[in-house]
N, CA and C of each residue as an Amber inpcrd file, in Angstrom:
protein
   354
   0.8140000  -1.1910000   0.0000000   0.0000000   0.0000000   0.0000000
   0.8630000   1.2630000   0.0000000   2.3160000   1.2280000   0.7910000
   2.8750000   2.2990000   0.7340000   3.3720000   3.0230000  -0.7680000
   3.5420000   2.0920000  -1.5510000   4.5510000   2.1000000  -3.1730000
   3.0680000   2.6270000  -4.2340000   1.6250000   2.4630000  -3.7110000
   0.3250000   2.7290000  -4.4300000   0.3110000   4.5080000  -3.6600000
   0.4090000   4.4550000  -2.3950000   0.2220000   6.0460000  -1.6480000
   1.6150000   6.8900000  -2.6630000   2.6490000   6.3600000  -2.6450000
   3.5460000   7.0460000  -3.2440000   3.1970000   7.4430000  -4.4170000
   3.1770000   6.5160000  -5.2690000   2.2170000   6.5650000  -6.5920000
   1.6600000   7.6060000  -6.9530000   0.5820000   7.4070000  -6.0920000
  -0.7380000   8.4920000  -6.4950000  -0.5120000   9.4930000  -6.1210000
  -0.0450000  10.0460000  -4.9860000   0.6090000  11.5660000  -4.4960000
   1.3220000  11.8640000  -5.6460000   2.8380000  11.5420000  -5.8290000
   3.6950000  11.7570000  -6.4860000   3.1280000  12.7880000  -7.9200000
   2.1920000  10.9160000  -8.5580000   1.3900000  11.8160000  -9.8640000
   0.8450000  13.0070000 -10.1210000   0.1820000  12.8060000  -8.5680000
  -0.8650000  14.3310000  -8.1580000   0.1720000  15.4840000  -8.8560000
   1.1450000  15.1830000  -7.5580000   1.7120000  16.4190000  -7.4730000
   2.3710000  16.9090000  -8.9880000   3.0570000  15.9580000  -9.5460000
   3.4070000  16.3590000 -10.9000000   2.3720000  16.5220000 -12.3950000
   1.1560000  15.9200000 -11.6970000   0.0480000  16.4550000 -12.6760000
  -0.2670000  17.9640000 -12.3040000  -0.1410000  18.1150000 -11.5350000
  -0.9720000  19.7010000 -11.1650000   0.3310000  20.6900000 -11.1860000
   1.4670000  20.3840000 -11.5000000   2.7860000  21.1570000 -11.8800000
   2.4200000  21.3100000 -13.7190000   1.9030000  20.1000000 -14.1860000
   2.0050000  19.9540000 -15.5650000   0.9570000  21.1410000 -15.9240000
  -0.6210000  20.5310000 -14.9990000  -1.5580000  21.7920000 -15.4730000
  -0.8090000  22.6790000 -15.2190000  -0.2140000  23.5880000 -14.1620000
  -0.0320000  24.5580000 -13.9090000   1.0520000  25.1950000 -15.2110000
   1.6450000  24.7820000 -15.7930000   2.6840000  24.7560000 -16.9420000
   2.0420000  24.9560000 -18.1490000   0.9510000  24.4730000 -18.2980000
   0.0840000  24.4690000 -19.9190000  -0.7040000  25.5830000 -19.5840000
  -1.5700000  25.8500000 -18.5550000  -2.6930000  27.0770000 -18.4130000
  -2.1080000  28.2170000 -18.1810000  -1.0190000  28.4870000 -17.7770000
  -0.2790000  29.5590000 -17.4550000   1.1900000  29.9450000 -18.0590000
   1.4590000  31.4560000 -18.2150000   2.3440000  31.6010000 -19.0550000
   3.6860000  31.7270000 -18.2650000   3.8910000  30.9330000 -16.7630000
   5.2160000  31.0530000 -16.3430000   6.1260000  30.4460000 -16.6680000
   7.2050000  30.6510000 -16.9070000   8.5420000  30.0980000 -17.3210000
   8.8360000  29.0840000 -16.0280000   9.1760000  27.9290000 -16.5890000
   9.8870000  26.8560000 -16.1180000  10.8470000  27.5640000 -14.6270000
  11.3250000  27.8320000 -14.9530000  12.3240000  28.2530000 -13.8110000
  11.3740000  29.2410000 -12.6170000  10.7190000  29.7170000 -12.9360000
   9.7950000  30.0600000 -11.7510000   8.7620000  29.4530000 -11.4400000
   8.2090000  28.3660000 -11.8840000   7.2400000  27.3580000 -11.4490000
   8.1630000  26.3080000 -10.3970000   9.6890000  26.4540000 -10.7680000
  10.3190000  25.1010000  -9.7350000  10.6420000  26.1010000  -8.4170000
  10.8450000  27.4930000  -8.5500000  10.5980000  28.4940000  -7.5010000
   9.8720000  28.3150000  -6.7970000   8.4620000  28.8130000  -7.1570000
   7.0360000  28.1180000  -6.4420000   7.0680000  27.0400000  -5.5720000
   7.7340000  26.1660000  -6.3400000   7.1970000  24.6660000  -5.8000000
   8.0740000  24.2450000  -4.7530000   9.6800000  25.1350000  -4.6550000
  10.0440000  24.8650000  -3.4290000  10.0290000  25.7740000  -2.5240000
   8.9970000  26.9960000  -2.7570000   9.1520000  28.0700000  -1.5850000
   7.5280000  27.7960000  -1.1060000   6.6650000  26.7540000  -2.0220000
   5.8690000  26.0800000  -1.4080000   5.7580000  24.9940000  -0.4270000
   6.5380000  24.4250000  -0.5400000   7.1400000  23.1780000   0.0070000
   8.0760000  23.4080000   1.3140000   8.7190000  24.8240000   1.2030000
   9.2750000  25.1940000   2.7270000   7.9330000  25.5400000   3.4320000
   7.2510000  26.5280000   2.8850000   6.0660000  27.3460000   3.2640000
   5.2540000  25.7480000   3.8820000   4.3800000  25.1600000   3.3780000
   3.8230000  23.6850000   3.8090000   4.8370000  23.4820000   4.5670000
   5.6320000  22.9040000   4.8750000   6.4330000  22.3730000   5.8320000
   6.8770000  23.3730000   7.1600000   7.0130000  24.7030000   7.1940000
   6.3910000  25.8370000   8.2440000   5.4250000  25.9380000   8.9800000
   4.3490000  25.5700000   7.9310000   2.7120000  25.3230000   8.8600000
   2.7930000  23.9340000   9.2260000   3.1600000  22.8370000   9.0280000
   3.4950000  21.9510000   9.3270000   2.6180000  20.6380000   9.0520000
   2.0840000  21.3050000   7.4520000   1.2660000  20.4970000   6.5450000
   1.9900000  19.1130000   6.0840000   3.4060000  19.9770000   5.2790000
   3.8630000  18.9020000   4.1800000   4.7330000  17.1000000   5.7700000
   4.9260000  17.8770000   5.8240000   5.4330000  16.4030000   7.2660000
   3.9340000  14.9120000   7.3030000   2.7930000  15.6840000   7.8660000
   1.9130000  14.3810000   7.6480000   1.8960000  13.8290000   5.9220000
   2.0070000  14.4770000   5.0430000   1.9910000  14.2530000   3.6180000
   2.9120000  13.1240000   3.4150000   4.3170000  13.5000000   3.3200000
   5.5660000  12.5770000   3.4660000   5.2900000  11.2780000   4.3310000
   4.8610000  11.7460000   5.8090000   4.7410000   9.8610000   6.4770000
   3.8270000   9.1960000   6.0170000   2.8760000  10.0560000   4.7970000
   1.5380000   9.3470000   4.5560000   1.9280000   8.4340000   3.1670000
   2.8270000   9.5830000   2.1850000   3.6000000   9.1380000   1.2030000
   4.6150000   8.7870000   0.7550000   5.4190000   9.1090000   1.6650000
   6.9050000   8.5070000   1.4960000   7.6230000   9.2780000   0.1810000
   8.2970000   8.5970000  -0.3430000   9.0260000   9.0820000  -1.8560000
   8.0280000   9.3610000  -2.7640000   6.6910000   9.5920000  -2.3700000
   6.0140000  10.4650000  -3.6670000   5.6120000  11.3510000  -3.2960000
   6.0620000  12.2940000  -1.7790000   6.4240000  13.6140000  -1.3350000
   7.2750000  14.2040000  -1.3080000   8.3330000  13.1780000  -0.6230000
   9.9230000  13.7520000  -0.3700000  10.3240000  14.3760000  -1.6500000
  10.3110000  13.2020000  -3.0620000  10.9880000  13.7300000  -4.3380000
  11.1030000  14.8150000  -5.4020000   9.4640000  15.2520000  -5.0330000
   9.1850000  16.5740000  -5.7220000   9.9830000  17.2080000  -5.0030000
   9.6830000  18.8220000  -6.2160000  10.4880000  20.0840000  -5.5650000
  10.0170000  20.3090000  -4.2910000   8.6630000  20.4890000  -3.6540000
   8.4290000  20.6720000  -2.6120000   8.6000000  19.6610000  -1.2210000
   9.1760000  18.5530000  -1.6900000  10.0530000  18.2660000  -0.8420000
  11.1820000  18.9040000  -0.7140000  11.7730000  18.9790000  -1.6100000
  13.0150000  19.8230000  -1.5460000  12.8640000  20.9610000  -0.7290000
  11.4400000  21.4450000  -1.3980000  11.6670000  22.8570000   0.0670000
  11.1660000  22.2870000   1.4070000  10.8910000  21.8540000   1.6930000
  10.1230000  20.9170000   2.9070000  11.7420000  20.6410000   3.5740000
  12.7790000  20.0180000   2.8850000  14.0640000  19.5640000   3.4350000
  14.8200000  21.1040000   3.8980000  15.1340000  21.6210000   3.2420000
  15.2560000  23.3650000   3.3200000  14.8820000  23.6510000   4.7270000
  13.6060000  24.1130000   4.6960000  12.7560000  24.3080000   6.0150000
  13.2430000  23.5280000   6.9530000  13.4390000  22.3880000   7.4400000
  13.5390000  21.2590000   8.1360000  15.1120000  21.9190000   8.6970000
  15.9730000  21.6740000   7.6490000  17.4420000  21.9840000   7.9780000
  17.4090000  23.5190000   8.5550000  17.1040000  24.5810000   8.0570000
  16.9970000  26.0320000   8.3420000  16.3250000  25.9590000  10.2010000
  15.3660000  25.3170000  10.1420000  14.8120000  25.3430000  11.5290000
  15.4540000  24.4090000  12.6230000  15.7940000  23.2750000  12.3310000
  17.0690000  22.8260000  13.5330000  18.3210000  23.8110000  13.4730000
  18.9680000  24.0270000  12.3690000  20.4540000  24.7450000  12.6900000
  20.0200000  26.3310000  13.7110000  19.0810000  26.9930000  13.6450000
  18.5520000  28.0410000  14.3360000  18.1780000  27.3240000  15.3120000
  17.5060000  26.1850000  15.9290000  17.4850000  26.1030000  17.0520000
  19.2190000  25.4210000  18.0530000  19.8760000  25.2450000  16.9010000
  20.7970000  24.6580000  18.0130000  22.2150000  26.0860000  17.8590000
  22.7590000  26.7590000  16.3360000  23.6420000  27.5080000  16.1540000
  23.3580000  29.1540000  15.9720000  21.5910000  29.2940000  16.2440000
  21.1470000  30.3180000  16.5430000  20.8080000  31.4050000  15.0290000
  21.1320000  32.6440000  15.2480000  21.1910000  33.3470000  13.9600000
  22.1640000  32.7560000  12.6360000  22.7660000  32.3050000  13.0300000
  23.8970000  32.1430000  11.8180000  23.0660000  30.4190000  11.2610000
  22.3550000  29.9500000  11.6840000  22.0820000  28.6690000  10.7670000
  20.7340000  28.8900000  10.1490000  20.4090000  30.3590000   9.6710000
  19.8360000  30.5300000   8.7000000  20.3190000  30.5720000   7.7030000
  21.4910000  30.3260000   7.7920000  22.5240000  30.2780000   6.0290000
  23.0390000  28.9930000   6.1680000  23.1990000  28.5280000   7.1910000
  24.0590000  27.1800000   6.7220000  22.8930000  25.5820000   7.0490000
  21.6420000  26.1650000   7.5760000  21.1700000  24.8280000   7.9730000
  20.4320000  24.5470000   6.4830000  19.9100000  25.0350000   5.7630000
  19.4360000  24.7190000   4.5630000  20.5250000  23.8970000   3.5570000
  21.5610000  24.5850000   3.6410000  22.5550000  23.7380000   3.0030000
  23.3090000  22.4950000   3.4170000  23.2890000  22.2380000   4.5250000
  23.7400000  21.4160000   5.4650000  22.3310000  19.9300000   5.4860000
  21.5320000  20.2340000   5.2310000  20.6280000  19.2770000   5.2480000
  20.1820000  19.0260000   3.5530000  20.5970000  19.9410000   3.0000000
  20.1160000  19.3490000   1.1660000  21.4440000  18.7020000   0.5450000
  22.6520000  18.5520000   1.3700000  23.9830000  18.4600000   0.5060000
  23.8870000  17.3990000   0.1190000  23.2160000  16.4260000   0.1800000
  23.5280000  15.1640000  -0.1080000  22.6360000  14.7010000  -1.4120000
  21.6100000  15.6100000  -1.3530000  20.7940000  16.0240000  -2.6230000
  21.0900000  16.5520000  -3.5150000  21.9930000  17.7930000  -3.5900000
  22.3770000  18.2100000  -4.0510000  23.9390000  17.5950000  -5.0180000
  24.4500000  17.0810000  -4.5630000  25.8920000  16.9380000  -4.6170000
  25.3540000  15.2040000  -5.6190000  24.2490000  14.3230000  -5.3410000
  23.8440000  13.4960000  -5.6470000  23.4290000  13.5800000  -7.4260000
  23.1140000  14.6530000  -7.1770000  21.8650000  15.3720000  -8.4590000
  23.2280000  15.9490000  -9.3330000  24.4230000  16.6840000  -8.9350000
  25.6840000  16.9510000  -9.5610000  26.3010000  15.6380000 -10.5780000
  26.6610000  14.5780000  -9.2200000  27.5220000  13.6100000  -9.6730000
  26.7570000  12.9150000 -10.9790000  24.9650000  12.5830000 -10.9860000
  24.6480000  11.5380000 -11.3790000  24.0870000  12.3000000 -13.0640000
  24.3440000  13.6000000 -12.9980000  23.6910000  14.6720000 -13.7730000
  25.3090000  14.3600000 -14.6040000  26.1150000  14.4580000 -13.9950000
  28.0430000  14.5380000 -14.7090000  28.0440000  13.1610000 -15.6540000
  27.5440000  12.0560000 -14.1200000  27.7880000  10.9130000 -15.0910000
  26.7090000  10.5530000 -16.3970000  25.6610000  11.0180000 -16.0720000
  24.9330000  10.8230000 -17.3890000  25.1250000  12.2210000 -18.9770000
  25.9500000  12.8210000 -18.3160000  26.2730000  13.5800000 -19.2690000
  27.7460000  12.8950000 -20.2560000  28.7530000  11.7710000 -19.6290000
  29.7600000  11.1360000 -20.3640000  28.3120000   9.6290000 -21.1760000
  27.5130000   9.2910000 -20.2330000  27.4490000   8.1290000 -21.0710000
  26.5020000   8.9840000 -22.5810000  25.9860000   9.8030000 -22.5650000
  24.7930000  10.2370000 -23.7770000  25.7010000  11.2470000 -24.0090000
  25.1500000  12.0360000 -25.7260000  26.1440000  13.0670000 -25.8140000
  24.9500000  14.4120000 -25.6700000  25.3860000  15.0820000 -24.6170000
  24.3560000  16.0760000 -24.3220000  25.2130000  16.9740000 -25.4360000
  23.8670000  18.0580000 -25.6710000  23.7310000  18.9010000 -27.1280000
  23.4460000  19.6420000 -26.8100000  23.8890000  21.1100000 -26.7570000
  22.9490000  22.5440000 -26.5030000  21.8930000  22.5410000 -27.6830000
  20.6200000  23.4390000 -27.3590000  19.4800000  22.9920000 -28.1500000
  19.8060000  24.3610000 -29.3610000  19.1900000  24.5050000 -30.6710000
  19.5450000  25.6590000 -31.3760000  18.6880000  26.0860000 -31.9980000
């Protein structure tokens, strides 16, 4: 049941990114804005958390997990390193996401021959 909850969230969420992409004239790069300053924002009120234990990896993976992880890291490093882990707890809790999404983005760029578009 958990891999069907993932499922169907997941879709949700990337169907209603897709509508939101066809009915509206925002550029790509500010719709993935949205979706993770939504996803901190939900995870502030302290929405997106029941979502994730309900769905697992078809919450966490979207962008708004991503901001959900953000939020998460930003709000422990302020409670334990005070003012200053508003800059470093966000980064400190996505690095492994980040640095993941680098390496596997590098290596699939030697096996295919990526092309600037023209």
């Amino acid at each position: 049941m958990e891999y069907l909850n993932a499922f169907w969230v997941g879709g949700l969420i990337c169907a209603l990114v897709q509508i939101l992409m066809e009915k509206t004239k925002m550029l790509p790069g500010r719709i993935m804005v949205l979706l993770v300053c939504s996803g901190a924002v939900l995870g502030a009120v302290g929405i997106y958390q029941p979502l994730i234990d309900f769905a697992g990896a078809g919450a966490s993976v979207p962008l708004l997990g991503f901001g959900n992880t953000l939020w998460k890291g930003v709000k422990e490093a302020v409670e334990s390193e005070g003012f200053l882990g508003i800059f470093m707890g966000g980064l400190k809790a996505s690095a492994v996401g980040i640095c993941a999404a680098l390496v596997f983005g590098y290596l699939a760029s030697l096996v295919f021959e990526p092309k600037m578009k023209s």
